[in-house]
Amino acid sequence: MTLLDRAIVRLLPAVPKPVVQRFSARYIAGATLPEAVRTVKDLNADGKLATIDVLGEEITHEDEARAIAQAYRGVFAEIERERLDSNVSVKLTALGLHLSYDLCRENLEGVLHEAAASANFVRIDMEDSTTTDETLRLYRELRESGHDNVGVVLQAYLRRTLDDVRALADLRPNVRLCKGIYVEPFSIAYTDHDAVRASFVRCLDALLDAGAYVGVATHDEWLIGEALARIGARGLTPMDYEFQMLLGVRDSRAGELVAAGHRLRVYVPYGEHWYGYSLRRLQENPAMAGTIARATLGRAVGRA
Ligand SMILES: Cc1cc2nc3c(=O)[nH]c(=O)nc-3n(C[C@H](O)[C@H](O)[C@H](O)COP(=O)(O)OP(=O)(O)OC[C@H]3O[C@@H](n4cnc5c(N)ncnc54)[C@H](O)[C@@H]3O)c2cc1C
């Protein structure tokens, strides 16, 4: 990204919501579950797997957190009814983590029971660093209490992550490994592009050494190459790992991975609470900042 792009990215929260919505439409299946179902059907028809995310984060009322948990029950019902090849991803703050750890655990356990009833799986997304300890604590508690249909996410940009991999190794965890998207201070996170990549590779090696099932979640061609090299060198079969990408990002590269025989899962978010997710996607799209600036200026000029 150029310096100008970076400056524009920082100003994105000031961009009018309708503009954000217009430019982020490709990243979101829609506001409703039927729209998500349609998207997943199309992905499945192309040989891609999915993980459905009910959008919602930083929930501030218990009722909202329970409503999100309830929405996941509807998602599992549709996955069954429509025979979709999809699991789900959940955000702990959407299930009430900031309100109470116990409320969040209760909501998540409800979702896990619902998933287990149809032999399905729940991935706990990782949010900003204020949630890392509690997320990993809850993941361990759930695994130790017998829930096997749950996985977690680790973020390569955090300096702690290699230690987290080692601490989780005894669980033979199912881990989505990604770079990490939240803005974190230099003291706890690598901020240099190459350092994040190097950490990603170190963590990937450590996870594979620990016998973890890894969801390699990246659109970064260099990292995809590094992952493919490791998969080949270790003689892994396609059921031992998967690649993961976000809806609306590098669709054709995802198709190439499928054609080459790899499992590829697409993250499919839907729901009313689209704003936070959309901002994060636009902020990391290298081509988007300038386009949005022009669109916003265009509106301003048009109104003048
Ligand atoms: C399935 C999945 C789940 C994720 N879950 C989490 C999570 O739980 N917690 C978390 O912190 N982060 C999560 N992320 C986000 C992740 O941490 C990164 O922020 C994001 O994937 C971008 O990093 P990258 O590895 O793709 O590399 P980048 O260097 O950012 O991107 C590589 C290339 O991909 C393309 N690209 C990337 N993003 C976009 C975009 N928005 N629009 C258009 N093109 C783009 C560009 O061509 C870019 O050059 C997830 C990512 C994926 C794929």
mmCIF file of C-alpha atoms in Angstrom, residues 5-300:
data_model
loop_
_atom_site.group_PDB
_atom_site.id
_atom_site.type_symbol
_atom_site.label_atom_id
_atom_site.label_comp_id
_atom_site.label_asym_id
_atom_site.label_seq_id
_atom_site.Cartn_x
_atom_site.Cartn_y
_atom_site.Cartn_z
ATOM 1 C CA ASP A 5 -3.568 4.509 0.727
ATOM 2 C CA ARG A 6 -2.545 3.981 4.352
ATOM 3 C CA ALA A 7 -3.740 7.470 5.262
ATOM 4 C CA ILE A 8 -7.070 6.832 3.535
ATOM 5 C CA VAL A 9 -7.437 3.490 5.290
ATOM 6 C CA ARG A 10 -7.140 5.253 8.649
ATOM 7 C CA LEU A 11 -9.926 7.621 7.594
ATOM 8 C CA LEU A 12 -12.308 4.824 6.509
ATOM 9 C CA PRO A 13 -14.430 5.018 9.695
ATOM 10 C CA ALA A 14 -15.366 8.550 8.580
ATOM 11 C CA VAL A 15 -16.667 7.322 5.231
ATOM 12 C CA PRO A 16 -20.489 7.329 5.006
ATOM 13 C CA LYS A 17 -21.979 3.921 5.798
ATOM 14 C CA PRO A 18 -23.798 3.555 2.450
ATOM 15 C CA VAL A 19 -20.446 3.899 0.646
ATOM 16 C CA VAL A 20 -18.857 1.303 2.931
ATOM 17 C CA GLN A 21 -21.820 -1.000 2.312
ATOM 18 C CA ARG A 22 -21.613 -0.617 -1.457
ATOM 19 C CA PHE A 23 -17.911 -1.430 -1.640
ATOM 20 C CA SER A 24 -18.011 -4.265 0.885
ATOM 21 C CA ALA A 25 -20.964 -6.104 -0.697
ATOM 22 C CA ARG A 26 -18.646 -8.693 -2.280
ATOM 23 C CA TYR A 27 -17.395 -9.786 1.158
ATOM 24 C CA ILE A 28 -20.821 -10.517 2.662
ATOM 25 C CA ALA A 29 -23.444 -13.051 1.588
ATOM 26 C CA GLY A 30 -26.309 -10.736 2.552
ATOM 27 C CA ALA A 31 -28.448 -9.729 5.505
ATOM 28 C CA THR A 32 -30.420 -12.964 5.768
ATOM 29 C CA LEU A 33 -29.850 -16.691 6.186
ATOM 30 C CA PRO A 34 -31.452 -17.627 2.817
ATOM 31 C CA GLU A 35 -28.843 -15.408 1.137
ATOM 32 C CA ALA A 36 -26.063 -17.212 3.004
ATOM 33 C CA VAL A 37 -27.563 -20.566 2.006
ATOM 34 C CA ARG A 38 -27.590 -19.517 -1.662
ATOM 35 C CA THR A 39 -23.953 -18.437 -1.444
ATOM 36 C CA VAL A 40 -22.888 -21.703 0.186
ATOM 37 C CA LYS A 41 -24.792 -23.736 -2.413
ATOM 38 C CA ASP A 42 -22.881 -21.952 -5.170
ATOM 39 C CA LEU A 43 -19.561 -22.541 -3.391
ATOM 40 C CA ASN A 44 -20.366 -26.219 -2.812
ATOM 41 C CA ALA A 45 -21.272 -26.570 -6.491
ATOM 42 C CA ASP A 46 -17.726 -25.369 -7.266
ATOM 43 C CA GLY A 47 -16.233 -27.975 -4.914
ATOM 44 C CA LYS A 48 -15.562 -25.445 -2.131
ATOM 45 C CA LEU A 49 -16.485 -25.956 1.529
ATOM 46 C CA ALA A 50 -17.860 -23.139 3.666
ATOM 47 C CA THR A 51 -17.958 -21.812 7.188
ATOM 48 C CA ILE A 52 -20.955 -19.602 7.985
ATOM 49 C CA ASP A 53 -20.539 -16.649 10.337
ATOM 50 C CA VAL A 54 -23.537 -14.845 11.836
ATOM 51 C CA LEU A 55 -22.278 -11.258 11.891
ATOM 52 C CA GLY A 56 -22.312 -9.608 15.285
ATOM 53 C CA GLU A 57 -19.544 -8.570 17.634
ATOM 54 C CA GLU A 58 -19.060 -6.418 20.704
ATOM 55 C CA ILE A 59 -22.586 -7.309 21.801
ATOM 56 C CA THR A 60 -23.718 -5.177 24.762
ATOM 57 C CA HIS A 61 -26.883 -6.916 25.954
ATOM 58 C CA GLU A 62 -27.436 -10.470 27.156
ATOM 59 C CA ASP A 63 -30.524 -10.779 24.942
ATOM 60 C CA GLU A 64 -28.498 -9.940 21.831
ATOM 61 C CA ALA A 65 -25.899 -12.579 22.713
ATOM 62 C CA ARG A 66 -28.621 -15.192 23.223
ATOM 63 C CA ALA A 67 -30.213 -14.155 19.919
ATOM 64 C CA ILE A 68 -26.924 -14.738 18.080
ATOM 65 C CA ALA A 69 -26.600 -18.190 19.689
ATOM 66 C CA GLN A 70 -30.187 -18.877 18.634
ATOM 67 C CA ALA A 71 -29.411 -17.746 15.075
ATOM 68 C CA TYR A 72 -26.728 -20.439 14.891
ATOM 69 C CA ARG A 73 -29.379 -23.058 15.684
ATOM 70 C CA GLY A 74 -31.225 -21.835 12.579
ATOM 71 C CA VAL A 75 -28.004 -22.084 10.594
ATOM 72 C CA PHE A 76 -27.478 -25.738 11.549
ATOM 73 C CA ALA A 77 -31.088 -26.518 10.652
ATOM 74 C CA GLU A 78 -30.581 -25.035 7.178
ATOM 75 C CA ILE A 79 -27.223 -26.778 6.709
ATOM 76 C CA GLU A 80 -29.019 -30.068 7.379
ATOM 77 C CA ARG A 81 -32.132 -29.278 5.375
ATOM 78 C CA GLU A 82 -30.207 -28.067 2.337
ATOM 79 C CA ARG A 83 -27.412 -30.664 2.768
ATOM 80 C CA LEU A 84 -24.751 -27.966 2.697
ATOM 81 C CA ASP A 85 -21.081 -28.768 3.155
ATOM 82 C CA SER A 86 -20.467 -26.110 5.772
ATOM 83 C CA ASN A 87 -19.523 -25.661 9.393
ATOM 84 C CA VAL A 88 -19.840 -22.401 11.379
ATOM 85 C CA SER A 89 -17.543 -19.751 12.810
ATOM 86 C CA VAL A 90 -18.440 -17.813 15.956
ATOM 87 C CA LYS A 91 -17.081 -14.702 17.628
ATOM 88 C CA LEU A 92 -17.017 -14.915 21.417
ATOM 89 C CA THR A 93 -17.844 -11.238 21.846
ATOM 90 C CA ALA A 94 -20.996 -11.915 19.807
ATOM 91 C CA LEU A 95 -21.902 -14.625 22.311
ATOM 92 C CA GLY A 96 -21.395 -12.206 25.202
ATOM 93 C CA LEU A 97 -17.733 -12.537 26.231
ATOM 94 C CA HIS A 98 -17.511 -8.886 27.252
ATOM 95 C CA LEU A 99 -20.665 -9.226 29.356
ATOM 96 C CA SER A 100 -19.706 -12.377 31.224
ATOM 97 C CA TYR A 101 -17.421 -15.344 30.621
ATOM 98 C CA ASP A 102 -20.069 -17.737 31.964
ATOM 99 C CA LEU A 103 -22.809 -16.353 29.710
ATOM 100 C CA CYS A 104 -20.488 -16.715 26.726
ATOM 101 C CA ARG A 105 -19.578 -20.277 27.707
ATOM 102 C CA GLU A 106 -23.244 -21.195 28.149
ATOM 103 C CA ASN A 107 -24.117 -19.746 24.722
ATOM 104 C CA LEU A 108 -21.173 -21.459 23.046
ATOM 105 C CA GLU A 109 -21.985 -24.801 24.654
ATOM 106 C CA GLY A 110 -25.525 -24.487 23.290
ATOM 107 C CA VAL A 111 -24.109 -23.954 19.800
ATOM 108 C CA LEU A 112 -21.719 -26.895 20.247
ATOM 109 C CA HIS A 113 -24.544 -29.218 21.314
ATOM 110 C CA GLU A 114 -26.570 -28.145 18.303
ATOM 111 C CA ALA A 115 -23.556 -28.784 16.045
ATOM 112 C CA ALA A 116 -22.904 -32.190 17.603
ATOM 113 C CA ALA A 117 -26.494 -33.257 16.925
ATOM 114 C CA SER A 118 -25.689 -33.125 13.208
ATOM 115 C CA ALA A 119 -22.008 -34.127 13.526
ATOM 116 C CA ASN A 120 -20.969 -30.609 12.655
ATOM 117 C CA PHE A 121 -18.131 -28.369 13.803
ATOM 118 C CA VAL A 122 -17.717 -24.919 15.357
ATOM 119 C CA ARG A 123 -14.697 -22.674 14.838
ATOM 120 C CA ILE A 124 -14.056 -19.970 17.427
ATOM 121 C CA ASP A 125 -12.740 -16.895 15.595
ATOM 122 C CA MET A 126 -9.971 -14.956 17.315
ATOM 123 C CA GLU A 127 -10.642 -11.286 18.016
ATOM 124 C CA ASP A 128 -8.389 -8.547 19.379
ATOM 125 C CA SER A 129 -5.697 -9.260 21.952
ATOM 126 C CA THR A 130 -7.900 -8.350 24.923
ATOM 127 C CA THR A 131 -9.779 -11.598 24.221
ATOM 128 C CA THR A 132 -6.880 -13.996 23.498
ATOM 129 C CA ASP A 133 -6.407 -15.408 27.010
ATOM 130 C CA GLU A 134 -10.099 -15.995 27.634
ATOM 131 C CA THR A 135 -10.610 -17.484 24.159
ATOM 132 C CA LEU A 136 -7.804 -20.006 24.651
ATOM 133 C CA ARG A 137 -8.956 -20.737 28.198
ATOM 134 C CA LEU A 138 -12.494 -21.456 27.008
ATOM 135 C CA TYR A 139 -11.227 -23.586 24.126
ATOM 136 C CA ARG A 140 -9.173 -25.716 26.541
ATOM 137 C CA GLU A 141 -12.043 -26.035 29.046
ATOM 138 C CA LEU A 142 -14.407 -27.174 26.320
ATOM 139 C CA ARG A 143 -11.973 -29.727 24.912
ATOM 140 C CA GLU A 144 -11.169 -31.041 28.393
ATOM 141 C CA SER A 145 -14.866 -31.414 29.128
ATOM 142 C CA GLY A 146 -15.275 -33.649 26.082
ATOM 143 C CA HIS A 147 -16.275 -31.315 23.236
ATOM 144 C CA ASP A 148 -14.356 -32.519 20.188
ATOM 145 C CA ASN A 149 -16.267 -30.609 17.544
ATOM 146 C CA VAL A 150 -14.622 -27.258 18.250
ATOM 147 C CA GLY A 151 -11.587 -25.492 16.836
ATOM 148 C CA VAL A 152 -9.821 -22.227 17.469
ATOM 149 C CA VAL A 153 -7.881 -19.567 15.564
ATOM 150 C CA LEU A 154 -4.319 -18.419 16.131
ATOM 151 C CA GLN A 155 -2.892 -15.171 14.762
ATOM 152 C CA ALA A 156 0.669 -15.243 13.437
ATOM 153 C CA TYR A 157 1.178 -11.507 14.071
ATOM 154 C CA LEU A 158 1.082 -11.982 17.846
ATOM 155 C CA ARG A 159 4.515 -12.570 19.371
ATOM 156 C CA ARG A 160 2.982 -15.035 21.840
ATOM 157 C CA THR A 161 1.512 -17.364 19.223
ATOM 158 C CA LEU A 162 4.354 -19.877 18.957
ATOM 159 C CA ASP A 163 4.101 -20.334 22.732
ATOM 160 C CA ASP A 164 0.339 -20.736 22.379
ATOM 161 C CA VAL A 165 0.876 -23.466 19.786
ATOM 162 C CA ARG A 166 3.177 -25.304 22.195
ATOM 163 C CA ALA A 167 0.722 -24.867 25.067
ATOM 164 C CA LEU A 168 -2.137 -26.304 22.980
ATOM 165 C CA ALA A 169 -0.131 -29.221 21.554
ATOM 166 C CA ASP A 170 -1.401 -31.785 24.078
ATOM 167 C CA LEU A 171 -4.937 -31.242 22.742
ATOM 168 C CA ARG A 172 -3.947 -31.997 19.111
ATOM 169 C CA PRO A 173 -5.998 -28.936 18.281
ATOM 170 C CA ASN A 174 -7.889 -28.058 15.137
ATOM 171 C CA VAL A 175 -6.491 -24.590 14.376
ATOM 172 C CA ARG A 176 -7.168 -21.969 11.758
ATOM 173 C CA LEU A 177 -3.882 -20.131 11.311
ATOM 174 C CA CYS A 178 -4.143 -16.584 9.962
ATOM 175 C CA LYS A 179 -2.031 -13.436 10.058
ATOM 176 C CA GLY A 180 -4.429 -11.456 12.304
ATOM 177 C CA ILE A 181 -6.424 -8.370 11.406
ATOM 178 C CA TYR A 182 -6.823 -6.229 14.525
ATOM 179 C CA VAL A 183 -4.547 -3.253 15.200
ATOM 180 C CA GLU A 184 -2.189 -4.355 17.965
ATOM 181 C CA PRO A 185 0.749 -2.551 19.613
ATOM 182 C CA PHE A 186 4.326 -3.294 18.529
ATOM 183 C CA SER A 187 5.078 -4.600 22.019
ATOM 184 C CA ILE A 188 2.865 -7.661 21.493
ATOM 185 C CA ALA A 189 2.626 -7.970 17.713
ATOM 186 C CA TYR A 190 4.909 -8.138 14.703
ATOM 187 C CA THR A 191 4.035 -5.235 12.466
ATOM 188 C CA ASP A 192 6.557 -5.821 9.698
ATOM 189 C CA HIS A 193 5.136 -7.772 6.739
ATOM 190 C CA ASP A 194 8.085 -10.182 6.494
ATOM 191 C CA ALA A 195 8.161 -10.797 10.252
ATOM 192 C CA VAL A 196 4.454 -11.760 10.188
ATOM 193 C CA ARG A 197 5.109 -14.132 7.298
ATOM 194 C CA ALA A 198 8.078 -15.687 9.106
ATOM 195 C CA SER A 199 5.993 -16.164 12.245
ATOM 196 C CA PHE A 200 3.192 -17.741 10.188
ATOM 197 C CA VAL A 201 5.620 -20.315 8.792
ATOM 198 C CA ARG A 202 7.127 -21.057 12.238
ATOM 199 C CA CYS A 203 3.649 -21.556 13.717
ATOM 200 C CA LEU A 204 2.548 -23.700 10.769
ATOM 201 C CA ASP A 205 5.570 -25.965 11.236
ATOM 202 C CA ALA A 206 4.946 -26.231 14.980
ATOM 203 C CA LEU A 207 1.263 -27.026 14.464
ATOM 204 C CA LEU A 208 2.005 -29.716 11.899
ATOM 205 C CA ASP A 209 4.700 -31.155 14.194
ATOM 206 C CA ALA A 210 2.066 -31.334 16.938
ATOM 207 C CA GLY A 211 -0.277 -33.314 14.684
ATOM 208 C CA ALA A 212 -2.789 -30.488 14.529
ATOM 209 C CA TYR A 213 -5.378 -30.218 11.768
ATOM 210 C CA VAL A 214 -4.564 -26.821 10.255
ATOM 211 C CA GLY A 215 -6.808 -24.498 8.302
ATOM 212 C CA VAL A 216 -4.260 -22.413 6.391
ATOM 213 C CA ALA A 217 -6.169 -19.133 6.162
ATOM 214 C CA THR A 218 -4.388 -16.773 3.818
ATOM 215 C CA HIS A 219 -4.605 -15.224 0.364
ATOM 216 C CA ASP A 220 -0.881 -14.446 0.405
ATOM 217 C CA GLU A 221 0.660 -16.291 -2.564
ATOM 218 C CA TRP A 222 4.024 -16.619 -0.845
ATOM 219 C CA LEU A 223 2.460 -18.270 2.206
ATOM 220 C CA ILE A 224 0.272 -20.525 0.068
ATOM 221 C CA GLY A 225 3.495 -21.692 -1.626
ATOM 222 C CA GLU A 226 5.206 -22.292 1.730
ATOM 223 C CA ALA A 227 2.194 -24.287 2.950
ATOM 224 C CA LEU A 228 2.052 -26.365 -0.240
ATOM 225 C CA ALA A 229 5.763 -27.166 0.097
ATOM 226 C CA ARG A 230 5.245 -28.390 3.672
ATOM 227 C CA ILE A 231 2.166 -30.405 2.759
ATOM 228 C CA GLY A 232 4.168 -32.117 -0.002
ATOM 229 C CA ALA A 233 7.298 -32.687 2.105
ATOM 230 C CA ARG A 234 5.279 -34.250 4.928
ATOM 231 C CA GLY A 235 3.230 -36.403 2.577
ATOM 232 C CA LEU A 236 -0.050 -35.094 4.009
ATOM 233 C CA THR A 237 -3.292 -36.244 2.423
ATOM 234 C CA PRO A 238 -6.065 -33.752 1.571
ATOM 235 C CA MET A 239 -8.020 -34.803 4.699
ATOM 236 C CA ASP A 240 -5.115 -33.751 6.965
ATOM 237 C CA TYR A 241 -5.427 -29.972 6.394
ATOM 238 C CA GLU A 242 -7.400 -27.379 4.472
ATOM 239 C CA PHE A 243 -6.924 -23.982 2.907
ATOM 240 C CA GLN A 244 -9.298 -21.195 3.880
ATOM 241 C CA MET A 245 -10.174 -17.914 2.193
ATOM 242 C CA LEU A 246 -12.656 -15.112 2.713
ATOM 243 C CA LEU A 247 -15.754 -14.660 0.564
ATOM 244 C CA GLY A 248 -14.978 -12.174 -2.206
ATOM 245 C CA VAL A 249 -11.190 -12.543 -2.056
ATOM 246 C CA ARG A 250 -9.069 -14.390 -4.660
ATOM 247 C CA ASP A 251 -11.951 -16.587 -5.833
ATOM 248 C CA SER A 252 -10.066 -17.880 -8.850
ATOM 249 C CA ARG A 253 -6.999 -18.863 -6.788
ATOM 250 C CA ALA A 254 -9.364 -20.745 -4.489
ATOM 251 C CA GLY A 255 -10.722 -22.569 -7.543
ATOM 252 C CA GLU A 256 -7.188 -23.529 -8.606
ATOM 253 C CA LEU A 257 -6.487 -25.054 -5.204
ATOM 254 C CA VAL A 258 -9.695 -27.079 -5.447
ATOM 255 C CA ALA A 259 -8.799 -28.214 -8.961
ATOM 256 C CA ALA A 260 -5.407 -29.350 -7.643
ATOM 257 C CA GLY A 261 -7.167 -31.602 -5.106
ATOM 258 C CA HIS A 262 -6.939 -29.519 -1.914
ATOM 259 C CA ARG A 263 -9.819 -28.882 0.476
ATOM 260 C CA LEU A 264 -10.701 -25.193 0.404
ATOM 261 C CA ARG A 265 -13.132 -23.545 2.810
ATOM 262 C CA VAL A 266 -14.667 -20.108 2.258
ATOM 263 C CA TYR A 267 -15.699 -17.878 5.168
ATOM 264 C CA VAL A 268 -19.286 -16.761 4.512
ATOM 265 C CA PRO A 269 -20.543 -13.983 6.794
ATOM 266 C CA TYR A 270 -24.158 -12.837 6.770
ATOM 267 C CA GLY A 271 -26.418 -10.719 8.944
ATOM 268 C CA GLU A 272 -27.476 -7.236 9.908
ATOM 269 C CA HIS A 273 -24.283 -6.323 11.777
ATOM 270 C CA TRP A 274 -22.141 -5.929 8.667
ATOM 271 C CA TYR A 275 -20.287 -2.703 9.463
ATOM 272 C CA GLY A 276 -17.276 -3.773 11.589
ATOM 273 C CA TYR A 277 -16.514 -6.760 9.385
ATOM 274 C CA SER A 278 -16.833 -4.659 6.225
ATOM 275 C CA LEU A 279 -14.429 -2.001 7.491
ATOM 276 C CA ARG A 280 -11.779 -4.618 8.250
ATOM 277 C CA ARG A 281 -12.076 -6.141 4.773
ATOM 278 C CA LEU A 282 -11.853 -2.775 3.030
ATOM 279 C CA GLN A 283 -8.880 -1.771 5.161
ATOM 280 C CA GLU A 284 -6.852 -4.726 3.914
ATOM 281 C CA ASN A 285 -7.852 -4.519 0.275
ATOM 282 C CA PRO A 286 -4.835 -2.931 -1.409
ATOM 283 C CA ALA A 287 -6.874 -1.610 -4.332
ATOM 284 C CA MET A 288 -9.879 -0.328 -2.425
ATOM 285 C CA ALA A 289 -8.686 2.703 -0.499
ATOM 286 C CA GLY A 290 -8.228 4.957 -3.518
ATOM 287 C CA THR A 291 -11.489 3.800 -5.081
ATOM 288 C CA ILE A 292 -13.431 4.633 -1.942
ATOM 289 C CA ALA A 293 -11.731 7.990 -1.619
ATOM 290 C CA ARG A 294 -12.767 8.865 -5.166
ATOM 291 C CA ALA A 295 -16.335 7.667 -4.544
ATOM 292 C CA THR A 296 -16.599 9.649 -1.316
ATOM 293 C CA LEU A 297 -15.103 12.786 -2.861
ATOM 294 C CA GLY A 298 -17.442 12.301 -5.804
ATOM 295 C CA ARG A 299 -20.457 12.325 -3.462
ATOM 296 C CA ALA A 300 -19.144 15.373 -1.638
#
